[in-house]
Amino acid sequence: MNGELIGRILSGVTLLFLIVDSGMKIVRAKLSVEATVALGFPESSVALVGILLLVGIILHAIPKSSVIGAVLITGFLGGAVAAQFRLGNPIFTHMLFPVYVASFMWGGLLLRYPRLMDFLILT
C-alpha cells in the first residue's frame, strides 16, 4: 500500500466521522444537543456549530482547499479540547479525543501531499 492510498483512507475515515458529527448537530439530534449542552454551550448554538464544522469539512474534501479546511477543523477541534479541559474530563478518553481526530486528519493530508511537510517544518 502506498502512502497516498493510506492518506486517502485516513482522510476518508476522519471526514466520515466529522460528517456524522456535523449532521447530528445540524438536525439537532437529541444525543448531540445533550452532549453539546453538557459541555457548556447554549442549546441554540448546536446547529450553527454543525454548520461551521460542515464548512470546514467541505473545504477539506476539495483538494485545492484541503489545507484551509484542515486549519478550520483544527480550530474547531481545539475548541473541543478546551471545553473538555474546562470541565476536567478524563485526559485520554475525552480531552485528547479531538487531538486523535486531528492527527488522523493531518496525517492523511501529509501522506496525500508530502510536499506540505516543507511548509509545516521550519528548518
Short mmCIF file of C-alpha atoms in Angstrom, two decimals, residues 40-94:
data_model
loop_
_atom_site.label_atom_id
_atom_site.label_comp_id
_atom_site.label_asym_id
_atom_site.label_seq_id
_atom_site.Cartn_x
_atom_site.Cartn_y
_atom_site.Cartn_z
CA GLY A 40 -21.45 24.35 28.46
CA PHE A 41 -22.67 25.62 25.10
CA PRO A 42 -26.20 27.00 24.73
CA GLU A 43 -28.72 24.76 23.02
CA SER A 44 -29.39 27.49 20.45
CA SER A 45 -25.80 27.21 19.15
CA VAL A 46 -25.82 23.49 18.30
CA ALA A 47 -26.99 23.80 14.67
CA LEU A 48 -24.62 26.73 13.98
CA VAL A 49 -21.68 24.72 15.33
CA GLY A 50 -22.67 21.88 13.00
CA ILE A 51 -22.86 24.24 10.01
CA LEU A 52 -19.44 25.74 10.79
CA LEU A 53 -17.96 22.26 11.04
CA LEU A 54 -19.60 21.31 7.74
CA VAL A 55 -17.95 24.30 6.03
CA GLY A 56 -14.55 23.06 7.19
CA ILE A 57 -15.39 19.52 6.06
CA ILE A 58 -16.41 20.70 2.58
CA LEU A 59 -13.25 22.79 2.23
CA HIS A 60 -11.12 19.86 3.41
CA ALA A 61 -12.79 17.48 0.94
CA ILE A 62 -11.91 19.73 -2.03
CA PRO A 63 -8.26 19.08 -2.97
CA LYS A 64 -7.38 22.72 -3.73
CA SER A 65 -8.75 23.94 -0.38
CA SER A 66 -7.98 20.91 1.77
CA VAL A 67 -5.33 22.68 3.85
CA ILE A 68 -7.65 25.61 4.61
CA GLY A 69 -10.34 23.12 5.63
CA ALA A 70 -7.85 21.27 7.84
CA VAL A 71 -6.88 24.52 9.57
CA LEU A 72 -10.55 25.38 10.21
CA ILE A 73 -11.31 21.89 11.52
CA THR A 74 -8.20 22.03 13.71
CA GLY A 75 -9.53 25.23 15.27
CA PHE A 76 -12.88 23.56 15.83
CA LEU A 77 -11.22 20.55 17.46
CA GLY A 78 -9.04 22.84 19.59
CA GLY A 79 -12.22 24.36 20.97
CA ALA A 80 -13.44 20.86 21.80
CA VAL A 81 -10.23 20.18 23.72
CA ALA A 82 -10.65 23.46 25.63
CA ALA A 83 -14.26 22.61 26.50
CA GLN A 84 -13.27 19.17 27.78
CA PHE A 85 -10.36 20.65 29.74
CA ARG A 86 -12.61 23.28 31.33
CA LEU A 87 -14.88 20.55 32.66
CA GLY A 88 -11.97 18.49 33.95
CA ASN A 89 -12.94 15.42 31.93
CA PRO A 90 -10.56 12.44 31.68
CA ILE A 91 -7.48 13.16 29.61
CA PHE A 92 -7.06 10.16 27.30
CA THR A 93 -10.71 9.39 26.57
CA HIS A 94 -12.31 12.84 26.45
#
